[in-house]
XYZ file of C-alpha atoms in Angstrom:
288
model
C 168.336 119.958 74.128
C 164.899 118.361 74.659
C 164.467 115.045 76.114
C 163.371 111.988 74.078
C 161.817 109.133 74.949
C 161.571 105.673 73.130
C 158.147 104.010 73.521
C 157.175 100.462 72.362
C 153.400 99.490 72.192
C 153.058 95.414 71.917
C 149.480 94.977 71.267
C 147.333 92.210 69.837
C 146.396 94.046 66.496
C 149.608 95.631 66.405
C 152.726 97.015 67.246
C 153.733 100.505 67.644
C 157.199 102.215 68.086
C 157.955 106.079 68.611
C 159.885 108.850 70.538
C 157.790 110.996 72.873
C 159.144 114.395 73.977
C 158.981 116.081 77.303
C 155.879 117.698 76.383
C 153.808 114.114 75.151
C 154.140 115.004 71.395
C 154.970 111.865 69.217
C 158.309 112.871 67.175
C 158.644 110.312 65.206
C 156.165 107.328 65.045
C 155.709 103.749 62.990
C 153.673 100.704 63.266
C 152.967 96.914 61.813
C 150.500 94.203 62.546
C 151.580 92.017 65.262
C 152.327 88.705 63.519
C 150.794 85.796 64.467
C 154.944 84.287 64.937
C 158.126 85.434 65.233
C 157.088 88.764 67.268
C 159.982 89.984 68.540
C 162.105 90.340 65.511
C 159.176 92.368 63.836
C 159.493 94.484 67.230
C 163.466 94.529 66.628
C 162.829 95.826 63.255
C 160.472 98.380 64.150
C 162.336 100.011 66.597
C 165.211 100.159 64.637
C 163.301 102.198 62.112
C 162.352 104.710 64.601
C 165.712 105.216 66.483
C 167.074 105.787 62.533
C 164.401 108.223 62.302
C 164.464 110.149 65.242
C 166.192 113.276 65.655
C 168.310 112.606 68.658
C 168.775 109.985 70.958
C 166.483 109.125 73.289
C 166.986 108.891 76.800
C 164.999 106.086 77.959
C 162.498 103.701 76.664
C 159.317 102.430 78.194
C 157.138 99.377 76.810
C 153.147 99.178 76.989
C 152.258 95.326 76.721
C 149.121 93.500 77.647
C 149.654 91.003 80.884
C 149.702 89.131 82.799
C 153.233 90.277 83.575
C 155.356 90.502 86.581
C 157.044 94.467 85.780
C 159.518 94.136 88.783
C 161.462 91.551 86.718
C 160.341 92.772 83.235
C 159.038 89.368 81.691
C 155.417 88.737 80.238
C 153.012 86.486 79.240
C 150.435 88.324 77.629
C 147.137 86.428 76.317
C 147.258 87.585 73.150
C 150.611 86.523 72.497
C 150.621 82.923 73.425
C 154.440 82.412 72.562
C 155.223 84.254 75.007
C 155.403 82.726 78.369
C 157.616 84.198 80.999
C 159.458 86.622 78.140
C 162.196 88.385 78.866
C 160.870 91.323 77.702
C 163.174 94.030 79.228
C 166.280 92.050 79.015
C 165.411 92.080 75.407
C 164.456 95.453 75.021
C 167.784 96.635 77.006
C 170.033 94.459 74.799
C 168.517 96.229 71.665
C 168.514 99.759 72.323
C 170.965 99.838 75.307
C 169.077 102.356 77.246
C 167.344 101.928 80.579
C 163.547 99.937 79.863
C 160.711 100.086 82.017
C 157.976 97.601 80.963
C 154.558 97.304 82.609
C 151.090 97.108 80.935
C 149.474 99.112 78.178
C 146.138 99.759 79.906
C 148.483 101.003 83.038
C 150.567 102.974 80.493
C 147.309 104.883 78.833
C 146.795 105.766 82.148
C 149.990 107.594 82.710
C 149.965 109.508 79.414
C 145.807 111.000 80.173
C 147.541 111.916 83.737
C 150.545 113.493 81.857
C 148.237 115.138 79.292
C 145.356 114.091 78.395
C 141.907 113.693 80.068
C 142.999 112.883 83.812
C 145.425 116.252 83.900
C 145.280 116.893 87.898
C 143.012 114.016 88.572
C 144.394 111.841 91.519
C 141.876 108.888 91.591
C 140.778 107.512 88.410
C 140.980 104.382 86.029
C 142.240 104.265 82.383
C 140.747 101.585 80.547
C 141.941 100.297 76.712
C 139.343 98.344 75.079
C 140.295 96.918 72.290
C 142.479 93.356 71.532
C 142.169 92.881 75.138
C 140.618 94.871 78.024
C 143.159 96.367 80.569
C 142.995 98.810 82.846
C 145.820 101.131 85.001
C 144.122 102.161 88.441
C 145.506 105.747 89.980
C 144.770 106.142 93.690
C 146.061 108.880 95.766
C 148.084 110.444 92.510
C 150.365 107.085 92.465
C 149.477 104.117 90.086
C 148.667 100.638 91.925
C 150.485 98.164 91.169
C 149.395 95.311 93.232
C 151.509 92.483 94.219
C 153.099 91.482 91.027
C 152.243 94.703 89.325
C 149.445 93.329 88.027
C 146.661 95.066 89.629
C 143.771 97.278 87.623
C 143.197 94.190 85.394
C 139.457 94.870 84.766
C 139.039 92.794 82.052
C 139.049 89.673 83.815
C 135.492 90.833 86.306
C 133.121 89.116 85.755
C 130.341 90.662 84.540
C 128.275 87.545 83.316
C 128.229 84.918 86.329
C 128.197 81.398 84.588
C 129.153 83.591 81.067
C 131.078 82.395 78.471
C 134.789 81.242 78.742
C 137.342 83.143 78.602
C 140.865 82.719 77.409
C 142.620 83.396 80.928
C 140.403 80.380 82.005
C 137.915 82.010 83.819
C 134.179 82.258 82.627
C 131.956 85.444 82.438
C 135.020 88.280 82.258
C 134.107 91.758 80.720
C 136.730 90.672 78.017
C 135.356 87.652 76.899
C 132.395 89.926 75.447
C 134.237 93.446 74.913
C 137.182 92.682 73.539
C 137.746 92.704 69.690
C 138.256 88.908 69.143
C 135.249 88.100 71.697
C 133.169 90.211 69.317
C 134.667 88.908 65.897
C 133.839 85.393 67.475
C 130.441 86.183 68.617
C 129.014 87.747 65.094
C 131.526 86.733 62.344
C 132.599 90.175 61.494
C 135.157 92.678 62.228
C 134.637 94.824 65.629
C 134.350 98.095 63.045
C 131.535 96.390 61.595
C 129.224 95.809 64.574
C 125.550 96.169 64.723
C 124.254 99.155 66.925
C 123.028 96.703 69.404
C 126.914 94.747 70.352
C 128.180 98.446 70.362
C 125.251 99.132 73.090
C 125.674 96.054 74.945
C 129.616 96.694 74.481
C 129.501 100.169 76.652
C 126.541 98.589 79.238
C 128.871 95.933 80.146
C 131.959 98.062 80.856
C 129.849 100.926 82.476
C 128.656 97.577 84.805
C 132.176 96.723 85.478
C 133.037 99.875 86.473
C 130.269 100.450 88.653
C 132.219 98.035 90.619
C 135.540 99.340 90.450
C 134.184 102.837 91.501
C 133.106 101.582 94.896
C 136.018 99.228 95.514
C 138.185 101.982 95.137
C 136.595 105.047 95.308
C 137.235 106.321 92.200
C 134.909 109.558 90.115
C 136.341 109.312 86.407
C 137.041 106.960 83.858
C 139.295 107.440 81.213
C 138.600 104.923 78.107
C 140.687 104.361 75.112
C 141.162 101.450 72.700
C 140.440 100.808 68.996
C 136.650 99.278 70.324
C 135.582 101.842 72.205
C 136.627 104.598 70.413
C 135.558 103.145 67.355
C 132.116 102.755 68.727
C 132.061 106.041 69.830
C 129.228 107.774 71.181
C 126.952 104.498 71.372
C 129.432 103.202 73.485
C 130.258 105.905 75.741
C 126.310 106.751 76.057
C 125.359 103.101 76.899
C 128.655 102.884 79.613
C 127.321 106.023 81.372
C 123.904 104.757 81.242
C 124.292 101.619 82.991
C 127.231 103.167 85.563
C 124.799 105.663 86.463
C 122.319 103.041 86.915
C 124.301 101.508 89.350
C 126.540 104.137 91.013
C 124.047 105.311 93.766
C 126.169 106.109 97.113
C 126.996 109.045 97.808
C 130.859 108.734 97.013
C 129.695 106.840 93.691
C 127.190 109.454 92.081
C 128.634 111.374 89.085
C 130.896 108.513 88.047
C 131.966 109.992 84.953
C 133.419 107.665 82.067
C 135.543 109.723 79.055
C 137.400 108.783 75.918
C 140.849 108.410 75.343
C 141.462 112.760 74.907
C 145.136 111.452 73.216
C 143.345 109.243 71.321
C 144.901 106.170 69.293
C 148.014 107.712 70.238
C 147.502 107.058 74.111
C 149.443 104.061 74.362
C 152.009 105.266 72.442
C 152.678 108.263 74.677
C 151.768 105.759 77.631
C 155.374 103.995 76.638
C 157.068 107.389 76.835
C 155.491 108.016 80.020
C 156.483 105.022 81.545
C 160.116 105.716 80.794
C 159.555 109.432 82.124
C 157.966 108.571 85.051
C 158.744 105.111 86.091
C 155.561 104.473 88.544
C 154.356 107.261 89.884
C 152.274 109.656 87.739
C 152.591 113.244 86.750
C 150.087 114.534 89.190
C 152.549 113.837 92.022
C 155.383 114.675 89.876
């Protein structure tokens, strides 16, 4: 009998439900836009779609959410969700499919499922980034993810990359996500983030590749592993201009040949991030 795992994806745009197997693949998958109220019983419909549809029971069940969040409790109040203040989110989730729930956040997540199998396979130190609704990232040092001290740590969307910048919603002025993220760039130009001129797409990448440049020497890290519906729907003008303006800045000798990567499981990173965090609780494969 193969093992299942339930994952639950709570993003801005939308939310995703599936079972993961032991080997990453997505056995049975669905999705909806996140409302703008009442989110949790479209969750508690979703997921009851996709335990109906899957072909055993799973196991466990992890859920990807963007933060702030404390994970040792399992509440969160993520910015995009502003009903949500303190949530109970794994009392809830454990009360609906009455399996053990690990919850901790979606950037942190896509970082599990590269390490499990996707573009960080064997990679001990590296950062996986979602940009996208919001801009999160999961930090892996030493082959274990950090967590900080409310397991909120690897939150690069909130440097600031613009000193004196514009606001941005966590209060704070200047942040990488107050220009990357898909609402900062709907704001900015009055059009959807899939319609954006070459130049925000350019200036999109530059900015991250900046805040990374920073990352890399704080923690010593060589590879960047970026997912999210912005940057990989910018693609190659995004990844070009990130790598551009990291290896513009990345010029000690434990910072040269920074390398930053898409997504390799693509949309479906997050996904299989929920099903990692119920497979491998903190730590990730590569010391598995």
């Amino acid at each position: 009998m193969r093992e299942l795992y339930l994952g639950i994806d709570i993003g801005g745009t939308k939310l995703a439900a599936g079972v993961v197997d032991e080997h990453a693949q997505i056995v049975v998958r669905d999705r909806v836009p996140t409302p703008t109220r009442d989110v949790w019983p479209a969750v508690v419909r979703l997921v009851k779609r996709v335990l109906a549809a899957s072909p055993e029971r799973p196991i466990a069940c992890g859920v990807g959410c963007g933060g702030p969040m404390a994970p040792l409790d399992g509440t969160v109040s993520p910015l995009h969700i502003p009903s949500w203040r303190g949530f109970p989110l794994r009392e809830f989730a454990e009360q609906l499919t009455g399996m053990p729930v690990v919850v901790d956040n979606d950037a942190k997540a896509l970082a599990l499922a590269e390490a499990w199998r996707g573009a960080a396979v064997g990679v001990d130190d590296f950062i996986g980034m979602v940009v996208g609704t919001g801009v999160g990232g999961g930090i892996v040092s030493g082959g274990r993810l950090v967590q900080g001290r409310l397991g909120n740590a690897g939150h690069i969307g909130h440097v600031v990359v613009e000193p004196d910048g514009r606001p941005c919603r966590c209060g704070g002025f200047g942040c990488l996500e107050a220009y990357c993220s898909g609402p900062a760039i709907e704001a900015e130009t009055g059009r959807a983030p899939q319609r954006a001129s070459a130049v925000i797409m350019e200036r999109t990448g530059m900015l991250v590749g900046r805040a990374l440049s920073s990352v890399g020497a704080l923690v010593d890290l060589k590879l960047a592993v970026v997912g999210g519906s912005v940057a990989l729907g910018f693609g190659p003008t995004f990844f070009d201009a990130a790598q551009a303006a990291l290896d513009a800045r990345a010029k000690l000798s434990f910072t040269r040949g920074f390398r930053i990567v898409p997504a390799q499981l693509g949309d479906g990173a997050t996904l299989i991030g929920a099903g990692a965090l119920a497979r491998f609780a903190s730590a990730p494969p590569t010391r598995r």
